[in-house]
Short mmCIF file of C-alpha atoms in Angstrom, two decimals:
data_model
loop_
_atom_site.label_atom_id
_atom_site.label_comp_id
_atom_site.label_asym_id
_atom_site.label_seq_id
_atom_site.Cartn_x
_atom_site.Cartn_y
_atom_site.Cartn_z
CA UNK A 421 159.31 115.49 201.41
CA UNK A 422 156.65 113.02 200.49
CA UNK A 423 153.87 114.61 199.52
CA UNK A 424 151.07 114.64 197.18
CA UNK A 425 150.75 118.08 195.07
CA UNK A 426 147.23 119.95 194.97
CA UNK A 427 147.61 121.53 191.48
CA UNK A 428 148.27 124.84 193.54
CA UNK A 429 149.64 126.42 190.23
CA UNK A 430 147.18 125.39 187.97
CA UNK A 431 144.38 126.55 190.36
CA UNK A 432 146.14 130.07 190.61
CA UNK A 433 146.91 130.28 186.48
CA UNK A 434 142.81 129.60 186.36
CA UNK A 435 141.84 132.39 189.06
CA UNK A 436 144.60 134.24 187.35
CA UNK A 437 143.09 133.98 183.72
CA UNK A 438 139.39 134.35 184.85
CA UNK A 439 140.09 137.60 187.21
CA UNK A 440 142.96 139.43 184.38
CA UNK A 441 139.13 138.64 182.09
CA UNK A 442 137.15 140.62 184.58
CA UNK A 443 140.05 143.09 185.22
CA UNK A 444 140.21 144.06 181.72
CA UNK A 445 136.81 144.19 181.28
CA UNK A 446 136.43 146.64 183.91
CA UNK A 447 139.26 148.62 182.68
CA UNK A 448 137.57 149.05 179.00
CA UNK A 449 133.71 148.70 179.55
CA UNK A 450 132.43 148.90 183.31
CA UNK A 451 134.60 151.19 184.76
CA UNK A 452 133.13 153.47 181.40
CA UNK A 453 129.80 152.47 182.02
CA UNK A 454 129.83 153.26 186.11
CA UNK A 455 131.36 157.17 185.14
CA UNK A 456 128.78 157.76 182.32
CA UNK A 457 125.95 156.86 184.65
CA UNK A 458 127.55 158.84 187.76
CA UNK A 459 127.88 161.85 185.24
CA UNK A 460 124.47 161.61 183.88
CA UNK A 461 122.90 161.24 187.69
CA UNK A 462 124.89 164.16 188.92
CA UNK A 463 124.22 166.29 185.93
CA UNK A 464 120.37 165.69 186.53
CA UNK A 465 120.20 166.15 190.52
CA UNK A 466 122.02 170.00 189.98
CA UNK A 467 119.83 170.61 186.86
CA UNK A 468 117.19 169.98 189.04
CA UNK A 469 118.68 171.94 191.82
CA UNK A 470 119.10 174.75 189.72
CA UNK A 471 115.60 174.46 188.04
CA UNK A 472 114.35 174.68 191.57
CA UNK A 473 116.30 177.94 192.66
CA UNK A 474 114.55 179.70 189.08
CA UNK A 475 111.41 179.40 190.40
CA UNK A 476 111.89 180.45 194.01
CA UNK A 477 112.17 177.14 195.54
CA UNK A 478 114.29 176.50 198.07
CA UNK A 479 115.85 172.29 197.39
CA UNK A 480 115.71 170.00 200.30
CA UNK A 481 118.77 168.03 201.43
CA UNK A 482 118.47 165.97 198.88
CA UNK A 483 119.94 168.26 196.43
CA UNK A 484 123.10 169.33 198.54
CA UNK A 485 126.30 169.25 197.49
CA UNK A 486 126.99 166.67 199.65
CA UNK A 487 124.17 164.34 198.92
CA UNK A 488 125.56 164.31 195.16
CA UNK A 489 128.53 163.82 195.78
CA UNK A 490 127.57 160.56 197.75
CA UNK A 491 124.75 159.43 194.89
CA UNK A 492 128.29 160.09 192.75
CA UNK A 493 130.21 157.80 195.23
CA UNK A 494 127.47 155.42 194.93
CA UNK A 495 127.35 154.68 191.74
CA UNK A 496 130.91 155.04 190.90
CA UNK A 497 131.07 152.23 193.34
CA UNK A 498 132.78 148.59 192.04
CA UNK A 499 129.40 145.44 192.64
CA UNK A 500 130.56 143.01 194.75
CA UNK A 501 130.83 140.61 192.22
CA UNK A 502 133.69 142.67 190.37
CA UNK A 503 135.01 143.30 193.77
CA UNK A 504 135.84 139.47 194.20
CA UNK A 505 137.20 139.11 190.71
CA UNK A 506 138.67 142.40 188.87
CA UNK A 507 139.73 143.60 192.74
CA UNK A 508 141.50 140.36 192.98
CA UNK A 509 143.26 140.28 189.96
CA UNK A 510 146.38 141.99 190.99
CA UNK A 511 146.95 140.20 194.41
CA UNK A 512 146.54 137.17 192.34
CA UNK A 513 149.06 138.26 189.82
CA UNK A 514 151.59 139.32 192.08
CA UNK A 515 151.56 135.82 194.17
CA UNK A 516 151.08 133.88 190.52
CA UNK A 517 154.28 135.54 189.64
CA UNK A 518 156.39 135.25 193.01
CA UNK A 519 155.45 131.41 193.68
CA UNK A 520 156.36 130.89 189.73
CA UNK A 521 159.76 132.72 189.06
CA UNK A 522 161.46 133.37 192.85
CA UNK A 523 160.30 131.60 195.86
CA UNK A 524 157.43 128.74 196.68
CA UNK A 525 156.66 127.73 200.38
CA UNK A 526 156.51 124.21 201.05
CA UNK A 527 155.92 121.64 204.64
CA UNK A 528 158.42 118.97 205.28
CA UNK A 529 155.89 115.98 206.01
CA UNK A 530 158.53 113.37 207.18
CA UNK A 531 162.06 112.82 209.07
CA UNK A 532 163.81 111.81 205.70
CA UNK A 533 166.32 114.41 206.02
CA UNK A 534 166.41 114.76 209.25
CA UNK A 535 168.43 116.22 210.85
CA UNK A 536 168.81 119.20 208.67
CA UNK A 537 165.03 119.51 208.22
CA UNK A 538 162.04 118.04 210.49
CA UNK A 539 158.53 117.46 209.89
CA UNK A 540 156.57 120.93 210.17
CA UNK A 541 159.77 122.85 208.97
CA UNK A 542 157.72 125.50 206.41
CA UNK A 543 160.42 126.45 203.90
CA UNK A 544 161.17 128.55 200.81
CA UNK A 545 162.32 127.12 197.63
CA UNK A 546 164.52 129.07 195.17
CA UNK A 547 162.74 128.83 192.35
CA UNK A 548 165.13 131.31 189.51
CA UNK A 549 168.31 130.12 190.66
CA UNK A 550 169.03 127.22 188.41
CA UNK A 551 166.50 128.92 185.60
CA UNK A 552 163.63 130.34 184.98
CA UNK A 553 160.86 127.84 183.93
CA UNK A 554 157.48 128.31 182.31
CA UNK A 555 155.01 127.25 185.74
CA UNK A 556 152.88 124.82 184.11
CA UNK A 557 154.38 123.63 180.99
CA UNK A 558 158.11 123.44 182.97
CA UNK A 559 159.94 124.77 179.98
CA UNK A 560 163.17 126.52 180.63
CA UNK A 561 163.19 130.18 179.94
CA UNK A 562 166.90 131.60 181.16
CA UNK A 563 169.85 129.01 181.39
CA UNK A 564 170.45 129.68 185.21
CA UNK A 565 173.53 127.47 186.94
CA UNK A 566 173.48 123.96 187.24
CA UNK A 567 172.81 121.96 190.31
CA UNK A 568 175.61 121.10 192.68
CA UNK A 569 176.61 118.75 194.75
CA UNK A 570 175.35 119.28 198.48
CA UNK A 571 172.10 121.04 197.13
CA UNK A 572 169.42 120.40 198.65
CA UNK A 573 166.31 120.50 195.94
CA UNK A 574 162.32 119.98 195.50
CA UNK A 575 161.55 118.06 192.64
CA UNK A 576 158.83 116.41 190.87
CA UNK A 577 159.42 112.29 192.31
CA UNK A 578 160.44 110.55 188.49
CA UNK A 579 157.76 107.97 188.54
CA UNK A 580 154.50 110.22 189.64
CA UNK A 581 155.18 113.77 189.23
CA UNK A 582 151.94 115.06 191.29
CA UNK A 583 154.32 114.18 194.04
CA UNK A 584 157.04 116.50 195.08
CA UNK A 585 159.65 115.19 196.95
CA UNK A 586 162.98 116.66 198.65
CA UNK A 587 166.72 115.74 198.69
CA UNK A 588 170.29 116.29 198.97
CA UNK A 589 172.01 116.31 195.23
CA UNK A 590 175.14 113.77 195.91
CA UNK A 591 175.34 112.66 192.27
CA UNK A 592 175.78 115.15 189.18
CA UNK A 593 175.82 113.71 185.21
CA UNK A 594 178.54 111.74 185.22
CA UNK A 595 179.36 110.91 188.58
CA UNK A 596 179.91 107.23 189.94
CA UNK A 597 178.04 107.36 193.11
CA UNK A 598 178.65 104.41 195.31
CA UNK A 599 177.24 103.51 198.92
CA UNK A 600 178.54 100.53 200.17
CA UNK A 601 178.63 99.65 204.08
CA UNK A 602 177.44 103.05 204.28
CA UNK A 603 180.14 104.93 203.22
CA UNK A 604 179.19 107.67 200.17
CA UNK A 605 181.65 107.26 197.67
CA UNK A 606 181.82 109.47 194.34
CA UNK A 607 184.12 108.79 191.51
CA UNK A 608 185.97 107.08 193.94
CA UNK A 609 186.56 109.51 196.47
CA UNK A 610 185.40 108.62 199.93
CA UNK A 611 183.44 111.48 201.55
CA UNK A 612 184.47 112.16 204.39
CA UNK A 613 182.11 112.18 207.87
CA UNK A 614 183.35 113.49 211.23
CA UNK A 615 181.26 112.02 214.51
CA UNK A 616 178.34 114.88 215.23
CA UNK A 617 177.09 113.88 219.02
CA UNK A 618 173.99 112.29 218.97
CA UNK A 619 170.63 113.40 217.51
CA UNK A 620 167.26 112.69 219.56
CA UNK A 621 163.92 111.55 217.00
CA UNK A 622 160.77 112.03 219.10
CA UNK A 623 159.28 109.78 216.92
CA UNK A 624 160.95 106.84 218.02
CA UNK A 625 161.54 108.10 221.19
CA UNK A 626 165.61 107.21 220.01
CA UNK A 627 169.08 108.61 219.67
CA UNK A 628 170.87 107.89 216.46
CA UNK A 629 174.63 108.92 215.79
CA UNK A 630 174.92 112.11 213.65
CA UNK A 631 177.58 112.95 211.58
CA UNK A 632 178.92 115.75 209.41
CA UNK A 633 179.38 115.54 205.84
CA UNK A 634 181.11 117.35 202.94
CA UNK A 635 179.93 117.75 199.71
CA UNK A 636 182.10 120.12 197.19
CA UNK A 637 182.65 122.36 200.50
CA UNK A 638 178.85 121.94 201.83
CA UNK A 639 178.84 121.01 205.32
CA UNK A 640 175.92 119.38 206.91
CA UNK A 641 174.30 116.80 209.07
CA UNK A 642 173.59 113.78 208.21
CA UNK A 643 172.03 110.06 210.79
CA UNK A 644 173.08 106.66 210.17
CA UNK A 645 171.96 104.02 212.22
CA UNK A 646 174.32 100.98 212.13
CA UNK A 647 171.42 98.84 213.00
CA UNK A 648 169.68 98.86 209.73
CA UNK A 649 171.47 96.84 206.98
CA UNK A 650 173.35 98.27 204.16
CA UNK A 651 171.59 97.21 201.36
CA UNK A 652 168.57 98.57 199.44
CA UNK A 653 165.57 97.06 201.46
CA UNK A 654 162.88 95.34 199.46
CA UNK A 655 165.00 95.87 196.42
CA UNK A 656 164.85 98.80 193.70
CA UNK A 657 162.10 99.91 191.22
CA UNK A 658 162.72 99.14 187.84
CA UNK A 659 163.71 102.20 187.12
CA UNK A 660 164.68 104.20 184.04
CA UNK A 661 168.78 103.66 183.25
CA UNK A 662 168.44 100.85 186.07
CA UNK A 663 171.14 98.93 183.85
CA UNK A 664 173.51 101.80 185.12
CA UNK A 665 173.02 100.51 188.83
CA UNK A 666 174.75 97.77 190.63
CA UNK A 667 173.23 96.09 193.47
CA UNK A 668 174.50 94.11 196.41
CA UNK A 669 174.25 92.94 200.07
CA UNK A 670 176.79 95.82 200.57
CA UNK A 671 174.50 98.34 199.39
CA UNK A 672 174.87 99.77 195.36
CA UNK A 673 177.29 101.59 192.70
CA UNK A 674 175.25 103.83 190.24
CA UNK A 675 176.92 105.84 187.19
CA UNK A 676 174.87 108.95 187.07
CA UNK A 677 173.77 109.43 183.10
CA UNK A 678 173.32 112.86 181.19
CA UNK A 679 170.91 115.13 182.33
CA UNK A 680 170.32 113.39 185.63
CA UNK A 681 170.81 113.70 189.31
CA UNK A 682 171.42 111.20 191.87
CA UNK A 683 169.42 112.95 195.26
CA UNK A 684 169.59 110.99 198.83
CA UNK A 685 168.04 111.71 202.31
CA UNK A 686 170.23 113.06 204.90
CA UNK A 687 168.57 110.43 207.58
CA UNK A 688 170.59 107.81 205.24
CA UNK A 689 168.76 104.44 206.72
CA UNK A 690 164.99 106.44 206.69
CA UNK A 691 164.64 107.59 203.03
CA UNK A 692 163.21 106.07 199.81
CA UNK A 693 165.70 108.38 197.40
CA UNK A 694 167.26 107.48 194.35
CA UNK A 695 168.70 104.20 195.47
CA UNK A 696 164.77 103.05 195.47
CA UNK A 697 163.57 104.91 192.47
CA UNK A 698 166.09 106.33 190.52
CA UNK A 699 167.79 109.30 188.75
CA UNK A 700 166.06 112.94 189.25
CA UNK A 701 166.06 114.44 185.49
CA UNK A 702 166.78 118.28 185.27
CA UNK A 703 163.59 118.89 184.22
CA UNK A 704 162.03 117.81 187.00
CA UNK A 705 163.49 120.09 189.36
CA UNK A 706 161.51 122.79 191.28
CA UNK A 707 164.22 124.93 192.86
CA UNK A 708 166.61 124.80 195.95
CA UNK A 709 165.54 124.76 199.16
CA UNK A 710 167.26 127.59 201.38
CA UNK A 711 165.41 128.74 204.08
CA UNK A 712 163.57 127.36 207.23
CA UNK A 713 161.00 130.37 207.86
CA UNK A 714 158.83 128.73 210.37
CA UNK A 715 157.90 125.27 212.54
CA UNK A 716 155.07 125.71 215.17
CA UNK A 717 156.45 123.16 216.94
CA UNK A 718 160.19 124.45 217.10
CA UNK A 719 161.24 127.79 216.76
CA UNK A 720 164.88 126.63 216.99
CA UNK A 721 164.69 125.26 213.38
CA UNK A 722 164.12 128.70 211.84
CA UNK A 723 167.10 129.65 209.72
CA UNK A 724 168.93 129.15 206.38
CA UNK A 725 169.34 125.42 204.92
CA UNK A 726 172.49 123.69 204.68
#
């Protein structure tokens, strides 16, 4: 997923902190203020009623029961203005708090990892399962488990963080990661693939071989087309820890450092991942991506992520 953030979480925090002002001050001064002048009103329309009824005079309609209980109503009444601020406060809070701590939609903008997600797959990112973090400052609050292999994540890209980006963890700290002739290798252990049929891209009207991969036990999808060379096309940034990457015609060997996660695309020759730009650090991961819950253009793709 390529694509640029809107400060979505920053705008909420700011409608959150402006309406929680209003909210409060409602709760403590205007909500006060409303009662004492619905009291006071109410108290003077049946004073008046009964002042009325001492001198023989029947009150109008005016002075019903009904009509102060409505002048009550009335004035108890929340102006629109606190209506659109202290009224919002707790829908705000409760979406603040569920798109921060459990689960944050997101739209897959490109074929990247095809195929186990298309463009205009709307999906749901676990946001508590590998810890809790603060939402803007991104500081860790509960210890959570670590990322695994096969994990697919959303994470803020390295080199410009107002972009988020997804892909398939196939690197942990530590790992030697190598893909040469376009075979994933990790700490020398060939991973295996098993021919998949074919898979159809109606974006370049093509069919590509699909195969099936294994990662620690995960089992997915993943296209290579043995058209497109091996190597890294137009070369690699100079990335952070670049000195612990190897590059050839073959393609590259990287040795994953601390702290860091090598991420690819499952449409292997269609993704600028971490053979382009480098290492993901932990702290720049958003959650895990585990659910498909809509696609306008293909109900079929509903469903959990693999």
């Amino acid at each position: 997923m390529e694509e640029p953030a809107v400060n979505f979480t920053l705008l909420l925090f700011v409608l959150l902190v402006v309406t929680g002002l209003f909210w409060i001050a409602e709760r403590l001064r205007f909500a006060r203020q409303r009662i004492d002048a619905a009291e006071a009103a109410t108290s003077a329309l049946r004073r008046r009623r009964d002042e009325l009824r001492a001198q023989g005079i029947t009150p109008d309609d005016s002075l019903s029961d009904e009509n102060i209980q409505a002048t009550r109503a009335r004035l108890l009444r929340q102006p629109w203005w606190l209506e659109w601020t202290a009224g919002l406060f707790p829908v705000i809070a409760f979406v603040f708090v569920l798109r921060s701590f459990v689960a944050e939609p997101f739209k897959i903008p490109s074929g990247s990892m095809e195929p186990t997600l298309v463009p205009g797959d709307l999906i749901l990112v676990n946001k508590f399962l590998y810890g809790l973090r603060l939402p803007l400052g991104h500081e860790r609050l509960t210890p959570g488990r670590a990322p695994r292999r096969g994990d697919v994540i959303v994470f803020r890209l390295p080199k410009d963080p107002a972009v988020d980006y997804i892909k398939r963890i196939v690197g942990l700290p530590g790992d030697t990661v190598s893909y040469e002739n376009k075979q994933l290798v990790i700490d020398g252990k060939p991973i295996s693939e098993k021919a998949d049929g074919q898979w159809f891209d109606p974006s370049s009207m093509a069919y590509y071989q699909q195969y099936r991969e294994s990662l620690d036990g995960v089992q997915h999808r993943i296209l290579i087309n043995p058209q497109a060379p091996a190597y890294v096309i137009g070369g690699p940034d100079n990335f952070p820890h670049r000195d612990a990457c190897h590059y050839d015609s073959q393609g590259f060997v990287c040795k994953v450092p601390a702290g860091m996660y090598f991420v690819m695309g499952d449409n292997r020759d269609n993704s600028l991942d971490s053979r382009y730009w480098g290492f993901v650090p932990a702290r720049n991961i958003v959650g895990k991506a585990f659910f498909v819950w809509m696609n306008f253009g293909g109900l079929k793709n509903i469903g959990p992520i693999h």
